[in-house]
XYZ file of C-alpha atoms in Angstrom:
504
model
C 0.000 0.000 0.000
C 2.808 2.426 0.602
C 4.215 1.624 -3.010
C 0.713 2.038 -4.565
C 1.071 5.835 -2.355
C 4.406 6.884 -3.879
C 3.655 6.059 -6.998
C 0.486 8.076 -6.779
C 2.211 11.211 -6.625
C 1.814 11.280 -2.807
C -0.714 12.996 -2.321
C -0.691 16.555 -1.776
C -3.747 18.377 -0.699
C -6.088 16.563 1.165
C -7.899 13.655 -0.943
C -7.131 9.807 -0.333
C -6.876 6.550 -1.702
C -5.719 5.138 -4.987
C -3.791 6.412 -8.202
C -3.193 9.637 -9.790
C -6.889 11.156 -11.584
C -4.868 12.846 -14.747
C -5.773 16.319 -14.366
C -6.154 16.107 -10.772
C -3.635 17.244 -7.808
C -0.757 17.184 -9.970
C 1.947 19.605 -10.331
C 0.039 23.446 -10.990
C 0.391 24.346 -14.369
C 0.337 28.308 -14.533
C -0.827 30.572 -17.194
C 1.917 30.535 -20.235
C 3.931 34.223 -19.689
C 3.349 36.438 -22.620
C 5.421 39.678 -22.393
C 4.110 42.669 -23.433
C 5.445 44.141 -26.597
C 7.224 47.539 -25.942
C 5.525 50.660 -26.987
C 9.251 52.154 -28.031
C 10.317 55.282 -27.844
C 13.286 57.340 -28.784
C 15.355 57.739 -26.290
C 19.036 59.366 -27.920
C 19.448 62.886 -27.805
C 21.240 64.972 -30.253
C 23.870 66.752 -28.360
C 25.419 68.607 -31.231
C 21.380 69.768 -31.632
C 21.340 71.343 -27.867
C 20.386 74.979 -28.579
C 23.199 77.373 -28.443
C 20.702 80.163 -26.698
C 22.134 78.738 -23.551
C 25.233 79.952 -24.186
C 24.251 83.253 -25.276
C 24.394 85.858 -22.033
C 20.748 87.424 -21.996
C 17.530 86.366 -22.619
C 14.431 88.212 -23.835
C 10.971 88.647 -21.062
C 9.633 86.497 -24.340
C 12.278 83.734 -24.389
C 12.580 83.237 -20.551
C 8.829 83.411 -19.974
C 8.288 80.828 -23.031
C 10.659 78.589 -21.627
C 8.615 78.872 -18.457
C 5.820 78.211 -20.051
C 7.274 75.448 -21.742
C 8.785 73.539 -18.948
C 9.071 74.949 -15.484
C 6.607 72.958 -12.710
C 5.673 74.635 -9.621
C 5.484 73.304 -6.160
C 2.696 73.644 -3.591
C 0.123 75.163 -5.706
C -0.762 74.764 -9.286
C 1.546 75.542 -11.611
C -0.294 77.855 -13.165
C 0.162 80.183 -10.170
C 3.524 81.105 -10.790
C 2.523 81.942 -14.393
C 2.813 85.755 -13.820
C 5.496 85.790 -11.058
C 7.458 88.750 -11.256
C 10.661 87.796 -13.344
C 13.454 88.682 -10.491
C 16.854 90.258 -11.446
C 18.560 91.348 -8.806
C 18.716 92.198 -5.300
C 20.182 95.520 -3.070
C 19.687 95.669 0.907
C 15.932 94.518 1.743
C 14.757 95.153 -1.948
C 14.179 92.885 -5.221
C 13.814 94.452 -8.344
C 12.205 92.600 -11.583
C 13.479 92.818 -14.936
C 11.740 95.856 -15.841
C 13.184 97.710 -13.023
C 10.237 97.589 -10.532
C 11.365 97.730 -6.891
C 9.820 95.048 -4.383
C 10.207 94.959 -0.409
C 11.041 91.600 0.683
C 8.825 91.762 3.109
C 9.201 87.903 4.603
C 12.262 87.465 3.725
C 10.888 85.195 0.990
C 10.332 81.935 3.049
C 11.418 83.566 6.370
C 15.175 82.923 5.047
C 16.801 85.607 3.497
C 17.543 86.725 6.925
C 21.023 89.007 5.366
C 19.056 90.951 2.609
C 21.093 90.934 -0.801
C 24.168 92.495 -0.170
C 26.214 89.396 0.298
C 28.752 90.270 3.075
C 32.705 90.049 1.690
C 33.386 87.939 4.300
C 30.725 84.830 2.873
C 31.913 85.539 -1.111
C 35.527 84.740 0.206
C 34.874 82.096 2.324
C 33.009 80.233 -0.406
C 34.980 80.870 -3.267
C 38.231 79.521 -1.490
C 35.965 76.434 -0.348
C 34.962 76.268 -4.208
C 38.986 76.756 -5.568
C 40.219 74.243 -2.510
C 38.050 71.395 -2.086
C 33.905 71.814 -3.364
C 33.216 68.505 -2.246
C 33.666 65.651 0.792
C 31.308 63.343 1.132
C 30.512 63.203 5.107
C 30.816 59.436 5.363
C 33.855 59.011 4.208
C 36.091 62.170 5.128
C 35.829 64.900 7.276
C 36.957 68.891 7.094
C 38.025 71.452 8.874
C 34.908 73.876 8.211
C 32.873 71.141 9.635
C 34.755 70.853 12.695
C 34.822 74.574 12.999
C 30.876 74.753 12.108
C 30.198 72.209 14.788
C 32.385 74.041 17.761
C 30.607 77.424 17.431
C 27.351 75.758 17.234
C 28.134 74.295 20.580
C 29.479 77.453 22.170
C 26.494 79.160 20.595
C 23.514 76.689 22.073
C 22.919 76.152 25.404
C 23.598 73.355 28.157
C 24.867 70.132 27.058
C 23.695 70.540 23.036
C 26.645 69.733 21.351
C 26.620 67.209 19.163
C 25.501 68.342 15.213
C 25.176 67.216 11.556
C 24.187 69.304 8.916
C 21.747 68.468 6.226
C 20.719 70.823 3.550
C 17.018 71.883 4.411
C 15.035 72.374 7.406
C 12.645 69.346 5.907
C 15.939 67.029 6.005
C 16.493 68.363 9.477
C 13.065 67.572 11.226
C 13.338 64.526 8.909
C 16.489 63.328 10.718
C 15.368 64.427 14.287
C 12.314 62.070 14.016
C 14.814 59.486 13.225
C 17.069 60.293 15.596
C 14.459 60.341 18.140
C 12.960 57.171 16.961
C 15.840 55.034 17.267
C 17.565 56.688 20.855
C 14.036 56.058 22.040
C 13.648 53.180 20.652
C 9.582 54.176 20.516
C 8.157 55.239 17.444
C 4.968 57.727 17.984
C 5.689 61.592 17.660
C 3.459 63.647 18.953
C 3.012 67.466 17.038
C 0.879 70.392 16.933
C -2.402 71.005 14.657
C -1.025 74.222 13.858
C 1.919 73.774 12.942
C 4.823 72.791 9.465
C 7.694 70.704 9.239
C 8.734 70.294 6.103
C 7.552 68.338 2.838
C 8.928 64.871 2.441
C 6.557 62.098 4.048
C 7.564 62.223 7.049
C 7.773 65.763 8.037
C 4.157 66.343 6.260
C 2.422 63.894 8.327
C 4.435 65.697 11.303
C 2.790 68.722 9.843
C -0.349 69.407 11.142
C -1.874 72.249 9.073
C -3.486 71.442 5.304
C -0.578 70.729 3.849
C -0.106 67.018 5.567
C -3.258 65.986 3.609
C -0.814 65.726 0.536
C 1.406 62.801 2.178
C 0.615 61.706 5.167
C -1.181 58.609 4.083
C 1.241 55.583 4.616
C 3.226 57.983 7.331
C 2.547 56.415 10.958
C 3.136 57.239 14.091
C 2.577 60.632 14.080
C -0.266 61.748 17.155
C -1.665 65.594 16.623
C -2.139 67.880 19.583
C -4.079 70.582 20.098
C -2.064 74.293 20.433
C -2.428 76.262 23.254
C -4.180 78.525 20.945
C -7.030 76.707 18.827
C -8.756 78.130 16.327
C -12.567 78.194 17.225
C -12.111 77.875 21.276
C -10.222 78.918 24.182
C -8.727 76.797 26.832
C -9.313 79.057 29.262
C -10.279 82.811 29.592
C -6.753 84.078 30.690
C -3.300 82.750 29.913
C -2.398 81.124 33.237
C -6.054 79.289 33.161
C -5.383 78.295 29.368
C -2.016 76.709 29.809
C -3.263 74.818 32.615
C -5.956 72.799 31.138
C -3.644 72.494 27.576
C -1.060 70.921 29.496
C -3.896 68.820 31.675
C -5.321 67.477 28.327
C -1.619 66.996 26.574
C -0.721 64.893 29.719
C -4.317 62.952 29.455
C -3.552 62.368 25.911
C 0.117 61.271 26.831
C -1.388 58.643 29.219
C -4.052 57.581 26.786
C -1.460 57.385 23.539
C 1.366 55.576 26.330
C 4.082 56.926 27.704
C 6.126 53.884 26.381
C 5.253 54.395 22.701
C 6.192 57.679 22.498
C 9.797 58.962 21.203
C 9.405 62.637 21.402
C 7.341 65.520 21.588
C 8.188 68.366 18.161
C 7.478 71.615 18.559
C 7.896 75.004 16.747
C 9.213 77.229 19.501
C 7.135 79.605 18.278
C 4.845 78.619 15.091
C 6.073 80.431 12.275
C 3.448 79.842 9.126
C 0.092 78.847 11.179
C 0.561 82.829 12.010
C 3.495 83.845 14.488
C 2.318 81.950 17.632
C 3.956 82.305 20.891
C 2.682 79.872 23.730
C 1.450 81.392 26.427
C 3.352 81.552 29.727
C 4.101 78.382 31.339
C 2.994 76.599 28.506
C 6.371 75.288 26.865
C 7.887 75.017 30.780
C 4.878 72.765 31.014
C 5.475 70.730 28.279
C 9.338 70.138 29.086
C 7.897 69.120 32.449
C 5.920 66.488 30.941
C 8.458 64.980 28.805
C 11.005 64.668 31.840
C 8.412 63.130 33.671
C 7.348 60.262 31.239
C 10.507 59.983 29.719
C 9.916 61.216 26.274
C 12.087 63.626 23.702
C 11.201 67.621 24.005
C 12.401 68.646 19.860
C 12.553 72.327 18.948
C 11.673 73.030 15.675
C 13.878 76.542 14.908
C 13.741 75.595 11.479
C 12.124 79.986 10.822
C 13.362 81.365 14.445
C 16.649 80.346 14.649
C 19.724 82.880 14.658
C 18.113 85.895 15.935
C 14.595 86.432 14.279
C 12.735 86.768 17.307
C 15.238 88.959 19.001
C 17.147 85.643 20.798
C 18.986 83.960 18.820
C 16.808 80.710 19.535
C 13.472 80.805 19.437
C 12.868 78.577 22.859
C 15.214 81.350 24.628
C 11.683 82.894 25.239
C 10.885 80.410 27.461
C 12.955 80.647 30.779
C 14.487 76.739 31.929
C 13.482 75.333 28.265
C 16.078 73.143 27.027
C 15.157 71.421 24.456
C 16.653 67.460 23.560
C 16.821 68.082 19.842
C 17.231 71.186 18.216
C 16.801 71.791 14.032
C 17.684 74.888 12.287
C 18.120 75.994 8.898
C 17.210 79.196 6.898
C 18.789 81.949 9.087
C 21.847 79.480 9.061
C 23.400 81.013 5.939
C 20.944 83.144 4.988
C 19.867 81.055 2.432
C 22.480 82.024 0.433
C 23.420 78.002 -0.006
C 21.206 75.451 1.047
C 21.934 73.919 4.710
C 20.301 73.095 8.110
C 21.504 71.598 11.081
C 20.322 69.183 14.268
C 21.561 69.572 17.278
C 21.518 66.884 20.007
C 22.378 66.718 23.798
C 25.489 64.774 25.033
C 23.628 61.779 26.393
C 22.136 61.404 22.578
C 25.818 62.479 20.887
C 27.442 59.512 23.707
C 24.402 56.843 22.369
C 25.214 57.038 18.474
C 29.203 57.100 19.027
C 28.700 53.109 19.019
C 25.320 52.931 17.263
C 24.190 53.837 13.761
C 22.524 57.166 13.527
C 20.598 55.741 10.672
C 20.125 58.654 8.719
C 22.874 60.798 6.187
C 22.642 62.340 3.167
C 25.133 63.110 0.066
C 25.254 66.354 0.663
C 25.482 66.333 4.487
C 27.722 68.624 5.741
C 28.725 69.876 2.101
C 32.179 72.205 2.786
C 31.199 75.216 0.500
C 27.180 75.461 2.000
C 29.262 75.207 5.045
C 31.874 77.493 4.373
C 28.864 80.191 3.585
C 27.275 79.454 6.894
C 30.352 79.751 8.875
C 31.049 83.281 8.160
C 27.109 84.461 7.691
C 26.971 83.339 11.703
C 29.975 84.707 12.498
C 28.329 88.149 10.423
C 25.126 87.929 12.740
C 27.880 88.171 15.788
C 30.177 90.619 14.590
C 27.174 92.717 13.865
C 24.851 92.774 16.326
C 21.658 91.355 14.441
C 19.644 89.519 16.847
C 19.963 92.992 19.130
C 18.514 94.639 16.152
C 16.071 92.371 15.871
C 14.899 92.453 18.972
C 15.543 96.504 19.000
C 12.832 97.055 16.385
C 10.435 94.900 18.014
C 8.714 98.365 19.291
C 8.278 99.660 16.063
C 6.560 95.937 15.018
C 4.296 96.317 17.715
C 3.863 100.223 17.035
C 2.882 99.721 13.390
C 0.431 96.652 13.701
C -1.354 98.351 16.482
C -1.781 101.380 14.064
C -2.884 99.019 11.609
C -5.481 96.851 13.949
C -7.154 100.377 14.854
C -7.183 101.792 11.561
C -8.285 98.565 9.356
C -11.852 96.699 10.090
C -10.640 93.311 7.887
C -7.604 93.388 10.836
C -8.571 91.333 13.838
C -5.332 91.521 15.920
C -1.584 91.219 15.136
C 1.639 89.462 16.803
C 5.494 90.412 16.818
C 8.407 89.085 18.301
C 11.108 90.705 17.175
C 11.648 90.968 13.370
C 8.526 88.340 13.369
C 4.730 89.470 12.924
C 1.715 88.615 11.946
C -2.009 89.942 11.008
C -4.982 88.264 11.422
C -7.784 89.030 8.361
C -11.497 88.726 9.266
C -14.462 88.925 7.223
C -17.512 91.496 7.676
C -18.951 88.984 10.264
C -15.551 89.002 11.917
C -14.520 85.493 10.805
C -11.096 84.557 9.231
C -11.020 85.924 5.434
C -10.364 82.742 4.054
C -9.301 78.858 5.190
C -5.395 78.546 5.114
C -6.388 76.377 2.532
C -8.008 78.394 0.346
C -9.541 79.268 -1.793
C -9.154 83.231 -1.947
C -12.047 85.170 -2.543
C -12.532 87.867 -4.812
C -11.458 90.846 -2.371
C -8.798 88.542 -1.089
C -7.298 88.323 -5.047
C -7.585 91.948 -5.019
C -5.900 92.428 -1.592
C -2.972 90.197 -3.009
C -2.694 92.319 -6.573
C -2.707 95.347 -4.222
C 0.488 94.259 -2.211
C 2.134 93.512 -5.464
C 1.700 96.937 -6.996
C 2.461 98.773 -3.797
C 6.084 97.171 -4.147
C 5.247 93.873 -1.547
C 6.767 90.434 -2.228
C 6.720 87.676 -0.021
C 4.601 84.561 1.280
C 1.414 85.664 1.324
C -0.775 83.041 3.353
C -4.484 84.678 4.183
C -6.389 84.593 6.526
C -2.653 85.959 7.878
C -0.194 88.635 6.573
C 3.201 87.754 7.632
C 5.735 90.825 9.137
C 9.429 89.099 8.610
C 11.454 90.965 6.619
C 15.345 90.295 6.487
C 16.945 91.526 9.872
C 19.144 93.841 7.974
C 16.227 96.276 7.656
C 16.703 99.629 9.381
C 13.534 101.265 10.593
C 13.009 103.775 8.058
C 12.421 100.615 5.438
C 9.999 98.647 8.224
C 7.696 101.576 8.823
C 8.133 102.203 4.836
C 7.009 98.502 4.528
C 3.949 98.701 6.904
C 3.192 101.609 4.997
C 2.693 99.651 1.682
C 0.703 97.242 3.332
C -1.552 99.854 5.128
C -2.375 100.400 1.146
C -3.435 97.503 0.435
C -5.315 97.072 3.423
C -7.854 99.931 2.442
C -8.607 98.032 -0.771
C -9.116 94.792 1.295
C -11.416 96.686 3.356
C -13.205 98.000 0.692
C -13.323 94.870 -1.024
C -15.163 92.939 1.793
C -17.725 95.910 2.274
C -15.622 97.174 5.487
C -15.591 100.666 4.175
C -16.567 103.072 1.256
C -15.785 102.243 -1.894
């Protein structure tokens, strides 16, 4: 009987008894493979046909706008935004001027970056043209350089407390990207808990860290990642003064700690003071409160100084407003070299420097620590110093507060503003008194027309209703900022108009 078994094939699959049934539990046959035919196409270039217009020195509006046209994509929005975006030539102090010679105040320092205006101090065209003629590239994993070094000791002198180990990526994105990483596998826990209002950046990771409209974009297939509400929500209040407020935010962040587990949860990433969701600065207590927290359950405090660091709010870190804050993480970019070459940086605390001398950070980059971005970076700091710019940041932070209260009195569609040093923000409201607009669009009609009005009173820069940003480079002296509010005040009256807020 065994023989008779064997000789049936054995008998995969269940059935018993007797011989092979031909077409029965025998070896699967699959469908035959039929490859696709290939829909070819060309794929040689023509070098000797490359135009030679790229070698010729100017173009015309006509040819630069068709090649636009032809093949430049934007980002964020649709493309189609960008389609009349004033062609930029040059730059002088706080100004841009277009190719037809009209003059623009920066007046966010584009994407709260160009922190040193557009006269490119001596000192940062040296330094990176040496860099360039010396050595333009190391790769971080396999060599090291001396601008690195030196990049990474006056970081440390210039942070607080134990912060003192550093690498450098090349955007704030790749910075908050790495710190989630970092704090991830230090941890060894995996949930990161952010703010609703709040940005991090726009890979995966950091959008799903993100908590304003923007995350909606990526943060599908992102886990981990537990929102929290601010200390200042949009349609209620915690509390009806500060001191009540932060308590019962920091009473429901702890439930929510407890409820999410203490154990799962790597770190805790805050802006130290939200930059796009519209200049927010926690109440007092609140971030105290929060560093509290994490010491007490053991989790990761990261500050996100990705738009406040090197001097924007007056400090020259962001969570310097908050008295005993130190955070575990810290990620910078933007004011870092002014963006003058891309670069950002995290900074860690010993403990988390001493962990990843014998274990794999996990994270790098090829252009991490790149010697010429550095190179710019190192002497734009050591500019900020020699100069005095976060004191005349924080010096004009009168004038800030002097010019948006004129501007909250004067303007109905102006619900309150916010400054911190070279960093303000107004707050648009409807007739009823309700934000202009979602963050998330779209714009309105008198919103469009509140926009073209900023544009031909001479003001460029991120324009994100229902809130009007105040960050323009800290070079600006206060003849330009009150010059710049000025503009805006102009383009208020049409926005006012616009929404019925005053005669037309």
């Amino acid at each position: 009987r065994q023989r008779a078994v064997r000789r049936g094939g054995g008998g995969g699959g269940g059935g018993g008894g007797g011989g092979r049934v031909p077409g029965v539990n025998g070896h699967f046959v699959p469908d035959p493979f039929v490859a696709p035919a290939l829909a070819a196409k060309e794929n040689a270039v023509e070098l000797s046909g490359i135009s030679r217009a790229h070698w010729e020195a100017t173009w015309s509006d006509a040819e630069v706008r068709g090649a636009q046209a032809a093949h430049v994509v934007g980002t964020w929005g649709a493309t189609g935004a960008i389609a009349e975006a004033p062609l930029l030539e040059r730059g002088e102090g706080v100004y841009l001027y277009d190719r037809a010679g009209k003059q623009y105040l920066d007046w966010t320092s584009q994407a709260i970056c160009t922190n040193l205006g557009y006269d490119v101090p001596a000192a940062v065209v040296e330094a990176v043209t040496a860099q360039l003629v010396k050595l333009p590239m190391v790769y971080g994993g396999l060599g090291v350089t001396e601008i690195r070094c030196r990049m990474a000791a006056l970081l440390a002198e210039l942070l607080p407390g134990d912060i003192e180990g550093f690498i450098f990526p090349s955007s704030g994105n790749e910075a908050n990207e790495a710190a989630v990483r970092i704090a991830r596998r230090y941890t060894g826990k995996h949930k990161i808990l952010t703010q609703y209002r709040s940005y991090h950046g726009g890979s995966a990771t950091t959008l799903a860290a993100t908590g304003d409209f923007r995350r909606w974009f990526a943060e599908v297939g992102a886990t981990g990642f537990v929102k929290m509400f601010n200390p200042t929500p949009f349609k209620f209040q915690w509390g009806e003064d500060e001191a009540a407020a932060t308590a019962t935010a920091l009473a429901a962040l702890e439930e929510q700690i407890l409820l999410e587990g203490p154990n799962e949860i790597a770190a805790v990433m805050l802006e130290s003071v939200v930059g796009a969701g519209g200049v927010l600065v926690a109440p007092e207590g609140y971030m105290q409160g929060v560093r509290a927290l994490c010491d007490k359950y053991d989790i990761l405090l990261v500050a996100d100084e990705v738009m406040v660091g090197f001097g924007r709010t007056g400090k020259f870190w962001g969570f310097q407003h908050y008295p005993g804050v130190l955070p575990d993480l810290v990620t910078s970019a933007k004011g870092l070299s002014a963006a003058y070459l891309p670069l950002s940086v995290v900074g860690m605390r010993r403990p988390i420097k001493e962990f990843f001398e014998t274990t794999p950070l996990g994270w790098g980059a090829t252009y991490q620590a790149h010697p010429v971005a550095l190179a710019c970076a190192y002497e734009c700091v050591k500019h900020v110093l020699d100069n005095d710019i976060v004191q005349h940041a924080a010096a004009l932070q009168p004038v800030m507060e002097q010019e948006i209260a004129a501007i909250v009195a004067k303007h109905p569609s102006v619900r309150q503003g916010r400054a911190l040093g070279l960093f303000g923000c107004l707050d648009l409201v409807d007739r009823h008194g309700h934000y202009v607009q979602p963050l998330q669009g779209p714009s309105p009609e008198p919103v469009l027309k509140f926009r073209q009005a900023l544009a031909e009173n001479g003001i460029y820069g991120l324009v994100r209703p229902p809130y009007i940003h105040c960050a323009p480079p800290l070079v600006i002296n206060e003849h330009e900022l009150r010059d710049g509010f000025a503009r805006v005040d102009k383009a208020l009256d049409v926005l006012d108009r616009e929404l019925g807020l005053a005669p037309p």
